Structure formats: structure tokens, C-alpha cells
Amino acid sequence: MLILVTGATGKVGRNLIARLLDHPRFSRARIRALCHNRRLDPSERMDVVYGTIADRGVAEAAMNGVTHVVHLATCKEAPDDVMDISIKGMFWLLEAFRGSQPARQFILVGGDAAVGHFFHRHDGPVTEKTPHRAYPGCYALSKVLEEVMLEQYSIQYGTNGCCLRAPWIMEKDDFKLTLSFGDDVFGGPDWKTFFSPEEARRYADTGTVPLLRDADGRPLKRNFVHVSDLVNAILSAIDNPRAARQLFNVSMDLPVDYGEVAGYLARTRGLASVDVPSAFHSNWMDNSKARYLLDWRPDYDLEKLIDSAWQYERQPNDPRIVWYPG
């Protein structure tokens, strides 16, 4: 077994490679890490390919002898790059995969941007049957196109593809910093822009957290997944016959309710909250298909997500790896 991991130096890639190298089930597997901007050192069981998948030659070299692909490489809101990296790059990988004799499985980690997450109103839980609905921008469009490409290759050529659709991926103190009113805020919204500079500084100094409200005025519900739970889902999908040509939502059992977050932090840490109105829509990713077919269960619930983030002690040289497929 030779597993190609694209985006190998990102948040998911680093955690996945560490788990593959340590897991008894994959003790005989070899790994090929495809790196672009950052570097990994090769090891006895891991070789490294450098370059961009937008280059067909790089994609073909990376695919040489590969049995399994875990495709994590992506591109954010970068109109000059997104089609070359996210779309053409995945196309070259799929082309090499379908023409390769040892190739057995192609796993794509997608994002809930493909269904518009909180930008669009959903009348019920977001399931694998929910239609694609990109929000404005090139990133969400690329997540739709990736899922469609994987699906169509299975129709066109009978390839064995599996998509694990993840919402916002957390690790370390990420979740704490998603609620920061300071310049260290992780992701969006950028809370300080909703208030005057004086108010924002006061909220940052006191550890006040935002209580984001949806377009109906209720505390917003938004989906998250911890990186360790996503990695467990990837491991569960590898060589699993029930994952063949399937799409799975991989998220926490319940969405994060900003009202519950504010209440829990007030009870456990004495932190205040402030209402932040928005035009966003609450949504709820249904992970029951992954629970049923992959026999997978997320370990993180709301309390564990909060406690682990507040207990984490970041070191000065601790890098922040931004990988947000949602």
C-alpha cells in the first residue's frame, strides 16, 4: 500500500501522516507526501515529492505506483490560482489515477462551502442529498467542482472515489481564537469590525466572546469538526468497501450553537458575551451516513471543543496552519 497525501504539510495532512505511521493497521503502508510551499523531511516509510499539482508532470510523478490518494491540497480565495491548483490540479491527479494499474481508491476531503454552509438558508438538515449551492467567490465554486469531478470520474471511468465533506476544522486553540476580538482572530467573521475600536479593545482585554445571531435573530448554529475526528474518518474510509463512490458529511454530532458557547464560557470561565447580529443562516450537517456506513463516531462535542481550546498553551514558535474547507 502506497498512500499519496496531497497538501501534506497542512493541518489535516500532518495529523493524518502521523496517525498513518503510528497505526497498527497501516504498519506496512508507505506514504508519499506531496508538498508545495512548506517542506517535510523524508523518512524510512515516507518519501516526499515537491511541486504543484497544477503541473501535470508533478501530478504524474506523485501518482507513480500509488494505490491510495488522500487529496487535501486546496486553494483559498485566490482567483489567479484557484482554477490551476484546485481544478486543473485535481484533474491531473484523477487522470493519472484512472490510468494507473495499482490505483485502488481516491479520497477527497471536501468542504461544506459546496452547499453554502451558513450563507444560504436550508429548510432542513444538510445531508449528502442537499444540492450544491456555492456562495459568492471562487473558493466555494472550487469545492463544488471538486465534488462533481470526483463523482463524474466514477461514472465515466468506474473509478473508486470517496468524498468526506468537512466543515470548519479545529485543533489546538483554534476554536478559542475564532472568538477573539483581537488581531489574532482565526478565520471569520472578524469580530472587531462589528464594533468601534474602543469597544473591540475592551472586549479583547476582558476575553468577551461574540454571541453570533442568525438572520432570524436566534443564536447561530454552525458546523465544526476536530482534526482528530476527521483523520479518524479518513482512516475508516481507506479500503472500506462501504465507502466506494460515496459522499459523507463528517462533522460533530451537533452544530456549534453560539448561545450555548456563550453560556458554557460564562459558567465555566466567567466570560461575558456580546450579541452580534448577522444575515447568516443557521444550518445543521447530518453525519448519520458516516456514522452508519463507516462505523465512525466523532469524539469531540461542544464542551470538549471549548475545554481543549482554552486549555491549550501555545508556544511562541507554534505555527498556525490555516486549512478551512468550509
mmCIF file of C-alpha atoms in Angstrom:
data_model
loop_
_atom_site.group_PDB
_atom_site.id
_atom_site.type_symbol
_atom_site.label_atom_id
_atom_site.label_comp_id
_atom_site.label_asym_id
_atom_site.label_seq_id
_atom_site.Cartn_x
_atom_site.Cartn_y
_atom_site.Cartn_z
ATOM 1 C CA MET A 1 0.000 0.000 0.000
ATOM 2 C CA LEU A 2 1.401 3.379 -1.080
ATOM 3 C CA ILE A 3 -0.715 6.338 0.068
ATOM 4 C CA LEU A 4 -0.288 9.707 -1.614
ATOM 5 C CA VAL A 5 -1.184 12.618 0.667
ATOM 6 C CA THR A 6 -1.512 15.967 -1.100
ATOM 7 C CA GLY A 7 -1.405 19.119 0.982
ATOM 8 C CA ALA A 8 0.794 17.078 3.286
ATOM 9 C CA THR A 9 2.121 19.993 5.346
ATOM 10 C CA GLY A 10 -1.307 21.380 6.208
ATOM 11 C CA LYS A 11 -3.308 20.859 9.378
ATOM 12 C CA VAL A 12 -5.014 17.685 8.207
ATOM 13 C CA GLY A 13 -2.021 16.348 6.295
ATOM 14 C CA ARG A 14 0.403 16.479 9.214
ATOM 15 C CA ASN A 15 -2.064 14.842 11.580
ATOM 16 C CA LEU A 16 -3.005 12.180 9.040
ATOM 17 C CA ILE A 17 0.597 11.241 8.258
ATOM 18 C CA ALA A 18 1.438 10.944 11.959
ATOM 19 C CA ARG A 19 -1.547 8.652 12.512
ATOM 20 C CA LEU A 20 -0.786 6.509 9.450
ATOM 21 C CA LEU A 21 2.796 5.987 10.572
ATOM 22 C CA ASP A 22 1.656 5.055 14.086
ATOM 23 C CA HIS A 23 -1.461 2.973 13.348
ATOM 24 C CA PRO A 24 -1.029 -0.831 13.520
ATOM 25 C CA ARG A 25 -3.430 -1.347 10.620
ATOM 26 C CA PHE A 26 -1.128 0.647 8.336
ATOM 27 C CA SER A 27 2.181 -0.636 9.708
ATOM 28 C CA ARG A 28 3.202 -1.940 6.279
ATOM 29 C CA ALA A 29 1.926 1.053 4.329
ATOM 30 C CA ARG A 30 4.259 3.561 2.756
ATOM 31 C CA ILE A 31 3.423 7.238 2.360
ATOM 32 C CA ARG A 32 4.223 9.734 -0.328
ATOM 33 C CA ALA A 33 3.852 13.352 0.779
ATOM 34 C CA LEU A 34 3.239 15.949 -1.909
ATOM 35 C CA CYS A 35 4.485 19.330 -0.693
ATOM 36 C CA HIS A 36 4.407 22.738 -2.314
ATOM 37 C CA ASN A 37 5.264 25.782 -0.165
ATOM 38 C CA ARG A 38 6.374 24.032 3.030
ATOM 39 C CA ARG A 39 8.762 21.097 3.488
ATOM 40 C CA LEU A 40 8.700 17.727 5.187
ATOM 41 C CA ASP A 41 11.697 15.527 5.812
ATOM 42 C CA PRO A 42 11.557 12.070 4.206
ATOM 43 C CA SER A 43 11.782 9.029 6.441
ATOM 44 C CA GLU A 44 12.090 5.273 6.160
ATOM 45 C CA ARG A 45 8.408 4.865 5.287
ATOM 46 C CA MET A 46 7.758 8.235 3.665
ATOM 47 C CA ASP A 47 9.135 9.803 0.517
ATOM 48 C CA VAL A 48 8.448 13.389 -0.477
ATOM 49 C CA VAL A 49 7.598 14.947 -3.841
ATOM 50 C CA TYR A 50 7.893 18.718 -4.223
ATOM 51 C CA GLY A 51 5.954 20.859 -6.649
ATOM 52 C CA THR A 52 2.475 21.970 -7.602
ATOM 53 C CA ILE A 53 -0.270 19.651 -8.833
ATOM 54 C CA ALA A 54 -1.096 22.319 -11.393
ATOM 55 C CA ASP A 55 1.934 20.879 -13.223
ATOM 56 C CA ARG A 56 0.883 17.659 -14.958
ATOM 57 C CA GLY A 57 4.371 16.227 -14.674
ATOM 58 C CA VAL A 58 4.406 16.723 -10.900
ATOM 59 C CA ALA A 59 0.974 15.108 -10.550
ATOM 60 C CA GLU A 60 2.011 12.111 -12.651
ATOM 61 C CA ALA A 61 5.285 11.671 -10.769
ATOM 62 C CA ALA A 62 3.458 11.847 -7.445
ATOM 63 C CA MET A 63 0.972 9.194 -8.621
ATOM 64 C CA ASN A 64 3.612 6.706 -9.754
ATOM 65 C CA GLY A 65 2.926 3.374 -8.030
ATOM 66 C CA VAL A 66 0.305 4.861 -5.703
ATOM 67 C CA THR A 67 -2.564 2.668 -4.505
ATOM 68 C CA HIS A 68 -4.489 5.264 -2.484
ATOM 69 C CA VAL A 69 -4.846 9.041 -2.725
ATOM 70 C CA VAL A 70 -5.948 11.327 0.103
ATOM 71 C CA HIS A 71 -6.424 14.669 -1.609
ATOM 72 C CA LEU A 72 -6.173 17.613 0.790
ATOM 73 C CA ALA A 73 -4.477 20.286 -1.320
ATOM 74 C CA THR A 74 -6.703 23.266 -1.953
ATOM 75 C CA CYS A 75 -6.640 26.972 -2.709
ATOM 76 C CA LYS A 76 -8.434 29.748 -0.836
ATOM 77 C CA GLU A 77 -9.947 32.951 -2.252
ATOM 78 C CA ALA A 78 -7.189 33.403 -4.838
ATOM 79 C CA PRO A 79 -8.762 33.969 -8.268
ATOM 80 C CA ASP A 80 -5.378 33.922 -10.018
ATOM 81 C CA ASP A 81 -4.557 30.447 -8.686
ATOM 82 C CA VAL A 82 -7.731 28.577 -7.797
ATOM 83 C CA MET A 83 -8.527 27.084 -11.204
ATOM 84 C CA ASP A 84 -4.943 25.957 -11.791
ATOM 85 C CA ILE A 85 -4.468 24.413 -8.357
ATOM 86 C CA SER A 86 -7.888 23.213 -7.227
ATOM 87 C CA ILE A 87 -9.467 22.284 -10.537
ATOM 88 C CA LYS A 88 -6.689 21.582 -13.050
ATOM 89 C CA GLY A 89 -4.552 20.038 -10.310
ATOM 90 C CA MET A 90 -7.293 17.634 -9.281
ATOM 91 C CA PHE A 91 -7.967 16.873 -12.943
ATOM 92 C CA TRP A 92 -4.333 15.849 -13.476
ATOM 93 C CA LEU A 93 -4.443 13.665 -10.364
ATOM 94 C CA LEU A 94 -7.654 11.986 -11.487
ATOM 95 C CA GLU A 95 -6.276 11.432 -14.979
ATOM 96 C CA ALA A 96 -3.158 9.788 -13.595
ATOM 97 C CA PHE A 97 -5.250 7.798 -11.110
ATOM 98 C CA ARG A 98 -7.628 6.350 -13.691
ATOM 99 C CA GLY A 99 -4.736 5.269 -15.904
ATOM 100 C CA SER A 100 -2.772 3.630 -13.092
ATOM 101 C CA GLN A 101 -2.914 -0.137 -12.660
ATOM 102 C CA PRO A 102 -2.227 -0.210 -8.881
ATOM 103 C CA ALA A 103 -4.597 2.681 -8.065
ATOM 104 C CA ARG A 104 -7.439 1.494 -5.797
ATOM 105 C CA GLN A 105 -9.050 4.459 -4.036
ATOM 106 C CA PHE A 106 -9.207 8.245 -4.323
ATOM 107 C CA ILE A 107 -10.358 10.052 -1.166
ATOM 108 C CA LEU A 108 -11.198 13.746 -1.415
ATOM 109 C CA VAL A 109 -11.628 15.890 1.678
ATOM 110 C CA GLY A 110 -14.155 18.477 0.589
ATOM 111 C CA GLY A 111 -15.876 21.290 2.423
ATOM 112 C CA ASP A 112 -19.319 22.487 3.401
ATOM 113 C CA ALA A 113 -18.712 25.525 1.195
ATOM 114 C CA ALA A 114 -20.055 23.208 -1.537
ATOM 115 C CA VAL A 115 -23.522 23.587 -0.021
ATOM 116 C CA GLY A 116 -23.074 27.224 1.024
ATOM 117 C CA HIS A 117 -22.969 26.430 4.777
ATOM 118 C CA PHE A 118 -24.322 29.498 6.615
ATOM 119 C CA PHE A 119 -24.579 31.752 3.557
ATOM 120 C CA HIS A 120 -27.764 30.034 2.345
ATOM 121 C CA ARG A 121 -30.934 29.145 4.197
ATOM 122 C CA HIS A 122 -31.538 25.397 4.469
ATOM 123 C CA ASP A 123 -35.045 24.113 5.154
ATOM 124 C CA GLY A 124 -33.750 21.032 6.976
ATOM 125 C CA PRO A 125 -30.531 19.274 7.924
ATOM 126 C CA VAL A 126 -27.749 19.394 5.332
ATOM 127 C CA THR A 127 -27.419 15.833 4.051
ATOM 128 C CA GLU A 128 -25.459 14.248 1.244
ATOM 129 C CA LYS A 129 -28.569 14.791 -0.927
ATOM 130 C CA THR A 130 -28.562 18.565 -0.394
ATOM 131 C CA PRO A 131 -27.954 20.291 -3.765
ATOM 132 C CA HIS A 132 -24.707 22.137 -4.392
ATOM 133 C CA ARG A 133 -25.073 25.856 -3.643
ATOM 134 C CA ALA A 134 -21.846 27.835 -3.763
ATOM 135 C CA TYR A 135 -21.732 31.254 -2.122
ATOM 136 C CA PRO A 136 -20.050 34.219 -3.891
ATOM 137 C CA GLY A 137 -16.340 33.803 -4.517
ATOM 138 C CA CYS A 138 -14.027 31.354 -6.234
ATOM 139 C CA TYR A 139 -13.332 29.117 -3.238
ATOM 140 C CA ALA A 140 -16.874 27.810 -2.762
ATOM 141 C CA LEU A 141 -17.163 27.268 -6.517
ATOM 142 C CA SER A 142 -13.971 25.189 -6.465
ATOM 143 C CA LYS A 143 -15.366 22.961 -3.691
ATOM 144 C CA VAL A 144 -18.476 22.279 -5.786
ATOM 145 C CA LEU A 145 -16.404 21.472 -8.866
ATOM 146 C CA GLU A 146 -14.103 19.112 -6.930
ATOM 147 C CA GLU A 147 -17.036 17.042 -5.699
ATOM 148 C CA VAL A 148 -18.608 16.951 -9.153
ATOM 149 C CA MET A 149 -15.340 15.907 -10.796
ATOM 150 C CA LEU A 150 -14.861 13.034 -8.362
ATOM 151 C CA GLU A 151 -18.435 11.856 -8.888
ATOM 152 C CA GLN A 152 -18.246 12.085 -12.676
ATOM 153 C CA TYR A 153 -14.980 10.156 -12.883
ATOM 154 C CA SER A 154 -16.695 7.263 -11.129
ATOM 155 C CA ILE A 155 -19.493 7.480 -13.716
ATOM 156 C CA GLN A 156 -17.213 7.960 -16.712
ATOM 157 C CA TYR A 157 -14.455 5.510 -15.818
ATOM 158 C CA GLY A 158 -15.659 3.458 -12.843
ATOM 159 C CA THR A 159 -13.005 4.875 -10.517
ATOM 160 C CA ASN A 160 -13.357 4.273 -6.782
ATOM 161 C CA GLY A 161 -13.757 7.725 -5.261
ATOM 162 C CA CYS A 162 -14.941 8.794 -1.830
ATOM 163 C CA CYS A 163 -15.606 12.354 -0.643
ATOM 164 C CA LEU A 164 -15.503 13.286 3.029
ATOM 165 C CA ARG A 165 -17.195 16.681 3.281
ATOM 166 C CA ALA A 166 -15.892 18.552 6.312
ATOM 167 C CA PRO A 167 -16.945 21.856 7.881
ATOM 168 C CA TRP A 168 -14.505 24.155 9.670
ATOM 169 C CA ILE A 169 -11.603 22.075 11.009
ATOM 170 C CA MET A 170 -10.308 22.803 14.508
ATOM 171 C CA GLU A 171 -7.200 21.843 16.500
ATOM 172 C CA LYS A 172 -5.147 23.218 19.387
ATOM 173 C CA ASP A 173 -6.583 26.640 20.405
ATOM 174 C CA ASP A 174 -8.219 27.330 17.047
ATOM 175 C CA PHE A 175 -11.731 27.492 18.455
ATOM 176 C CA LYS A 176 -10.737 29.957 21.161
ATOM 177 C CA LEU A 177 -9.227 32.243 18.544
ATOM 178 C CA THR A 178 -12.301 32.036 16.310
ATOM 179 C CA LEU A 179 -13.988 34.023 19.126
ATOM 180 C CA SER A 180 -11.255 36.634 19.591
ATOM 181 C CA PHE A 181 -11.901 40.352 19.264
ATOM 182 C CA GLY A 182 -8.172 40.897 18.723
ATOM 183 C CA ASP A 183 -5.888 40.796 15.722
ATOM 184 C CA ASP A 184 -5.231 37.116 16.484
ATOM 185 C CA VAL A 185 -8.765 36.138 15.383
ATOM 186 C CA PHE A 186 -8.763 32.856 13.460
ATOM 187 C CA GLY A 187 -10.948 32.825 10.362
ATOM 188 C CA GLY A 188 -14.109 34.842 10.178
ATOM 189 C CA PRO A 189 -16.085 36.837 10.917
ATOM 190 C CA ASP A 190 -13.575 39.450 12.077
ATOM 191 C CA TRP A 191 -15.478 40.435 15.197
ATOM 192 C CA LYS A 192 -13.702 43.711 15.893
ATOM 193 C CA THR A 193 -15.045 45.173 12.655
ATOM 194 C CA PHE A 194 -18.605 44.995 14.045
ATOM 195 C CA PHE A 195 -17.782 47.471 16.840
ATOM 196 C CA SER A 196 -15.923 50.697 17.448
ATOM 197 C CA PRO A 197 -12.172 50.341 18.046
ATOM 198 C CA GLU A 198 -12.662 51.245 21.724
ATOM 199 C CA GLU A 199 -15.373 48.606 22.206
ATOM 200 C CA ALA A 200 -13.361 45.957 20.366
ATOM 201 C CA ARG A 201 -10.285 46.636 22.520
ATOM 202 C CA ARG A 202 -12.357 46.396 25.682
ATOM 203 C CA TYR A 203 -13.872 43.082 24.573
ATOM 204 C CA ALA A 204 -10.439 41.740 23.655
ATOM 205 C CA ASP A 205 -8.946 42.800 27.005
ATOM 206 C CA THR A 206 -11.765 41.182 29.031
ATOM 207 C CA GLY A 207 -11.993 37.966 26.982
ATOM 208 C CA THR A 208 -15.568 38.766 25.960
ATOM 209 C CA VAL A 209 -16.888 36.369 23.329
ATOM 210 C CA PRO A 210 -19.292 37.075 20.467
ATOM 211 C CA LEU A 211 -22.786 35.596 20.539
ATOM 212 C CA LEU A 212 -23.444 35.486 16.818
ATOM 213 C CA ARG A 213 -27.105 35.611 15.846
ATOM 214 C CA ASP A 214 -28.580 34.361 12.588
ATOM 215 C CA ALA A 215 -30.857 36.193 10.181
ATOM 216 C CA ASP A 216 -33.872 35.268 12.346
ATOM 217 C CA GLY A 217 -32.284 36.704 15.488
ATOM 218 C CA ARG A 218 -31.571 33.344 17.117
ATOM 219 C CA PRO A 219 -28.124 32.174 18.250
ATOM 220 C CA LEU A 220 -26.449 30.928 15.091
ATOM 221 C CA LYS A 221 -25.726 27.221 14.614
ATOM 222 C CA ARG A 222 -22.596 26.446 12.595
ATOM 223 C CA ASN A 223 -20.770 23.195 11.957
ATOM 224 C CA PHE A 224 -17.255 22.270 13.049
ATOM 225 C CA VAL A 225 -15.103 19.146 13.220
ATOM 226 C CA HIS A 226 -11.936 18.490 15.192
ATOM 227 C CA VAL A 227 -8.959 17.426 13.084
ATOM 228 C CA SER A 228 -8.558 14.179 15.044
ATOM 229 C CA ASP A 229 -12.158 13.195 14.264
ATOM 230 C CA LEU A 230 -11.660 13.977 10.574
ATOM 231 C CA VAL A 231 -8.466 11.902 10.498
ATOM 232 C CA ASN A 232 -10.357 9.020 12.110
ATOM 233 C CA ALA A 233 -12.956 9.265 9.353
ATOM 234 C CA ILE A 234 -10.240 9.149 6.687
ATOM 235 C CA LEU A 235 -8.724 6.059 8.288
ATOM 236 C CA SER A 236 -12.178 4.460 8.449
ATOM 237 C CA ALA A 237 -12.748 5.148 4.751
ATOM 238 C CA ILE A 238 -9.448 3.723 3.475
ATOM 239 C CA ASP A 239 -10.139 0.377 1.769
ATOM 240 C CA ASN A 240 -13.643 0.327 3.227
ATOM 241 C CA PRO A 241 -15.988 -1.227 0.625
ATOM 242 C CA ARG A 242 -18.886 0.756 2.095
ATOM 243 C CA ALA A 243 -17.077 3.980 1.197
ATOM 244 C CA ALA A 244 -16.870 3.182 -2.515
ATOM 245 C CA ARG A 245 -18.253 6.036 -4.633
ATOM 246 C CA GLN A 246 -19.869 7.654 -1.604
ATOM 247 C CA LEU A 247 -20.132 11.170 -0.202
ATOM 248 C CA PHE A 248 -20.125 11.580 3.578
ATOM 249 C CA ASN A 249 -20.692 14.557 5.845
ATOM 250 C CA VAL A 250 -18.012 14.415 8.546
ATOM 251 C CA SER A 251 -18.858 16.788 11.377
ATOM 252 C CA MET A 252 -19.642 16.976 15.059
ATOM 253 C CA ASP A 253 -22.932 15.308 16.013
ATOM 254 C CA LEU A 254 -24.461 18.713 16.746
ATOM 255 C CA PRO A 255 -23.604 22.091 15.255
ATOM 256 C CA VAL A 256 -21.985 24.652 17.496
ATOM 257 C CA ASP A 257 -24.673 26.933 18.936
ATOM 258 C CA TYR A 258 -23.165 30.330 19.729
ATOM 259 C CA GLY A 259 -25.691 30.804 22.534
ATOM 260 C CA GLU A 260 -24.578 27.556 24.155
ATOM 261 C CA VAL A 261 -20.935 28.577 23.718
ATOM 262 C CA ALA A 262 -21.557 31.887 25.481
ATOM 263 C CA GLY A 263 -23.468 30.151 28.284
ATOM 264 C CA TYR A 264 -20.806 27.499 28.833
ATOM 265 C CA LEU A 265 -17.964 30.030 28.903
ATOM 266 C CA ALA A 266 -19.910 32.203 31.344
ATOM 267 C CA ARG A 267 -20.474 29.242 33.696
ATOM 268 C CA THR A 268 -17.003 27.710 33.498
ATOM 269 C CA ARG A 269 -14.721 30.718 32.971
ATOM 270 C CA GLY A 270 -16.754 33.757 33.934
ATOM 271 C CA LEU A 271 -16.522 35.268 30.472
ATOM 272 C CA ALA A 272 -19.044 37.791 29.235
ATOM 273 C CA SER A 273 -20.605 37.771 25.774
ATOM 274 C CA VAL A 274 -21.961 40.376 23.409
ATOM 275 C CA ASP A 275 -24.626 39.944 20.738
ATOM 276 C CA VAL A 276 -23.513 40.204 17.114
ATOM 277 C CA PRO A 277 -26.396 40.350 14.612
ATOM 278 C CA SER A 278 -25.832 38.922 11.137
ATOM 279 C CA ALA A 279 -27.535 37.914 7.902
ATOM 280 C CA PHE A 280 -26.096 34.374 8.147
ATOM 281 C CA HIS A 281 -28.314 31.307 8.414
ATOM 282 C CA SER A 282 -28.151 28.501 10.948
ATOM 283 C CA ASN A 283 -27.533 25.065 9.478
ATOM 284 C CA TRP A 284 -27.051 21.512 10.688
ATOM 285 C CA MET A 285 -24.874 18.942 8.925
ATOM 286 C CA ASP A 286 -26.289 15.440 9.309
ATOM 287 C CA ASN A 287 -23.421 12.978 9.857
ATOM 288 C CA SER A 288 -25.612 9.882 10.240
ATOM 289 C CA LYS A 289 -24.499 8.353 6.920
ATOM 290 C CA ALA A 290 -20.847 8.350 8.015
ATOM 291 C CA ARG A 291 -21.822 7.001 11.426
ATOM 292 C CA TYR A 292 -23.787 4.185 9.814
ATOM 293 C CA LEU A 293 -21.652 3.157 6.831
ATOM 294 C CA LEU A 294 -18.177 3.946 8.161
ATOM 295 C CA ASP A 295 -18.893 2.982 11.777
ATOM 296 C CA TRP A 296 -17.327 6.317 12.675
ATOM 297 C CA ARG A 297 -18.128 8.489 15.685
ATOM 298 C CA PRO A 298 -16.830 11.984 16.450
ATOM 299 C CA ASP A 299 -15.133 12.193 19.829
ATOM 300 C CA TYR A 300 -15.494 15.957 20.215
ATOM 301 C CA ASP A 301 -18.681 17.602 21.432
ATOM 302 C CA LEU A 302 -19.170 21.263 22.290
ATOM 303 C CA GLU A 303 -17.741 21.077 25.811
ATOM 304 C CA LYS A 304 -14.650 19.128 24.741
ATOM 305 C CA LEU A 305 -14.084 21.503 21.820
ATOM 306 C CA ILE A 306 -14.184 24.514 24.153
ATOM 307 C CA ASP A 307 -12.209 22.981 27.030
ATOM 308 C CA SER A 308 -9.409 21.668 24.820
ATOM 309 C CA ALA A 309 -9.040 25.059 23.105
ATOM 310 C CA TRP A 310 -8.913 27.031 26.369
ATOM 311 C CA GLN A 311 -6.517 24.550 27.999
ATOM 312 C CA TYR A 312 -4.060 24.555 25.099
ATOM 313 C CA GLU A 313 -0.877 26.542 25.725
ATOM 314 C CA ARG A 314 0.549 27.904 22.512
ATOM 315 C CA GLN A 315 4.331 28.192 22.260
ATOM 316 C CA PRO A 316 5.979 31.208 20.573
ATOM 317 C CA ASN A 317 7.140 29.077 17.633
ATOM 318 C CA ASP A 318 3.878 27.122 17.345
ATOM 319 C CA PRO A 319 2.754 27.651 13.741
ATOM 320 C CA ARG A 320 -0.852 28.338 12.842
ATOM 321 C CA ILE A 321 -1.779 26.178 9.864
ATOM 322 C CA VAL A 322 -4.860 27.615 8.195
ATOM 323 C CA TRP A 323 -6.919 24.971 6.428
ATOM 324 C CA TYR A 324 -10.581 25.800 6.260
ATOM 325 C CA PRO A 325 -12.519 23.868 3.657
ATOM 326 C CA GLY A 326 -15.831 25.203 4.861
#
